[in-house]
Tab-separated table of C-alpha atoms and ligand atoms in Angstrom:
chain	number	residue	atom	x	y	z
A	1	UNK	CA	11.522	21.910	33.179
A	2	UNK	CA	8.978	21.146	30.462
A	3	UNK	CA	10.438	21.335	26.512
A	4	UNK	CA	8.001	24.433	25.538
A	5	UNK	CA	10.852	25.403	22.917
A	6	UNK	CA	10.521	22.070	20.944
A	7	UNK	CA	8.340	23.644	18.408
A	8	UNK	CA	8.680	26.511	16.052
A	9	UNK	CA	5.026	26.316	15.729
A	10	UNK	CA	2.275	24.168	14.948
A	11	UNK	CA	3.240	20.241	13.602
A	12	UNK	CA	2.004	20.083	9.503
A	13	UNK	CA	-0.388	17.242	9.555
A	14	UNK	CA	0.387	14.319	7.721
A	15	UNK	CA	-1.323	14.104	5.053
A	16	UNK	CA	-1.850	11.187	2.923
A	17	UNK	CA	-1.913	8.160	2.220
A	18	UNK	CA	-3.366	9.858	-1.148
A	19	UNK	CA	-6.066	6.961	-3.448
A	20	UNK	CA	-6.577	8.324	-7.361
A	21	UNK	CA	-9.105	10.315	-6.539
A	22	UNK	CA	-9.232	13.459	-5.011
A	23	UNK	CA	-9.029	13.599	-1.381
A	24	UNK	CA	-9.559	17.206	1.216
A	25	UNK	CA	-6.613	18.455	2.928
A	26	UNK	CA	-5.283	20.961	5.104
A	27	UNK	CA	-2.639	22.440	2.434
A	28	UNK	CA	1.003	22.561	3.803
A	29	UNK	CA	1.764	25.890	1.705
A	30	UNK	CA	-1.367	27.796	2.196
A	31	UNK	CA	-3.789	27.233	4.901
A	32	UNK	CA	-6.425	26.026	3.395
A	33	UNK	CA	-8.543	23.536	3.131
A	34	UNK	CA	-8.658	22.128	-0.716
A	35	UNK	CA	-10.121	19.267	-2.301
A	36	UNK	CA	-6.432	18.448	-4.327
A	37	UNK	CA	-6.714	19.079	-7.794
A	38	UNK	CA	-5.726	15.542	-9.730
A	39	UNK	CA	-3.260	14.888	-13.035
A	40	UNK	CA	-2.083	12.053	-14.003
A	41	UNK	CA	0.682	11.561	-15.619
A	42	UNK	CA	1.732	7.794	-16.987
A	43	UNK	CA	3.692	5.338	-14.155
A	44	UNK	CA	5.539	2.443	-14.135
A	45	UNK	CA	2.547	0.535	-14.682
A	46	UNK	CA	1.083	2.502	-17.235
A	47	UNK	CA	4.703	1.186	-19.227
A	48	UNK	CA	3.769	-2.781	-18.032
A	49	UNK	CA	1.108	-3.207	-18.750
A	50	UNK	CA	2.314	-1.625	-22.499
A	51	UNK	CA	4.659	-3.609	-21.819
A	52	UNK	CA	1.996	-6.620	-21.580
A	53	UNK	CA	0.500	-6.689	-23.835
A	54	UNK	CA	3.349	-6.540	-26.825
A	55	UNK	CA	4.092	-9.626	-24.930
A	56	UNK	CA	0.928	-10.939	-26.514
A	57	UNK	CA	1.447	-10.052	-29.430
A	58	UNK	CA	-1.344	-6.995	-29.509
A	59	UNK	CA	-1.534	-4.920	-32.717
A	60	UNK	CA	0.576	-1.636	-31.816
A	61	UNK	CA	-3.041	0.500	-31.062
A	62	UNK	CA	-4.204	-2.007	-28.062
A	63	UNK	CA	-0.638	-1.109	-26.909
A	64	UNK	CA	-1.342	2.984	-26.749
A	65	UNK	CA	-4.940	1.923	-24.556
A	66	UNK	CA	-2.640	1.494	-21.217
A	67	UNK	CA	-2.216	5.348	-22.143
A	68	UNK	CA	-5.739	7.072	-22.145
A	69	UNK	CA	-6.914	4.867	-18.705
A	70	UNK	CA	-5.789	7.316	-15.832
A	71	UNK	CA	-6.756	4.206	-13.490
A	72	UNK	CA	-3.503	2.705	-14.799
A	73	UNK	CA	-1.821	5.742	-14.217
A	74	UNK	CA	0.336	7.823	-11.371
A	75	UNK	CA	-1.684	10.811	-9.488
A	76	UNK	CA	-0.414	14.007	-8.152
A	77	UNK	CA	-2.143	16.344	-6.124
A	78	UNK	CA	-1.649	19.389	-5.789
A	79	UNK	CA	-3.427	21.760	-3.791
A	80	UNK	CA	-5.756	23.836	-6.073
A	81	UNK	CA	-4.703	26.877	-4.715
A	82	UNK	CA	-1.170	27.740	-4.480
A	83	UNK	CA	-0.484	25.437	-6.888
A	84	UNK	CA	1.570	23.310	-4.099
A	85	UNK	CA	1.944	19.465	-5.140
A	86	UNK	CA	1.177	18.071	-2.094
A	87	UNK	CA	2.026	14.610	-2.530
A	88	UNK	CA	1.785	11.648	-5.516
A	89	UNK	CA	-0.091	7.994	-5.798
A	90	UNK	CA	1.329	5.019	-7.560
A	91	UNK	CA	0.395	2.095	-8.385
A	92	UNK	CA	3.533	0.665	-8.084
B	1	ZN	ZN1	-2.642	25.359	-1.234
């Protein structure tokens, strides 16, 4: 009487939470143990930080600094093997 036919396959383990550093996960697409490849992009916090600097009266050059600082950026984790995006880490 058990629910033996509920799962068509073994459920993929939950991935995450992600941080801003590479993590070792089992890719749900290619099923390999991989260390995620990180790509940084300017996220909401980057723009807020930039706006904050503007508000404080910084010169234009200073305001562009956040766009070069990875610690203020969103991180996208992708599989280095099959290029699948596994998840993103957002600052906000
Ligand atoms: Zn993969």
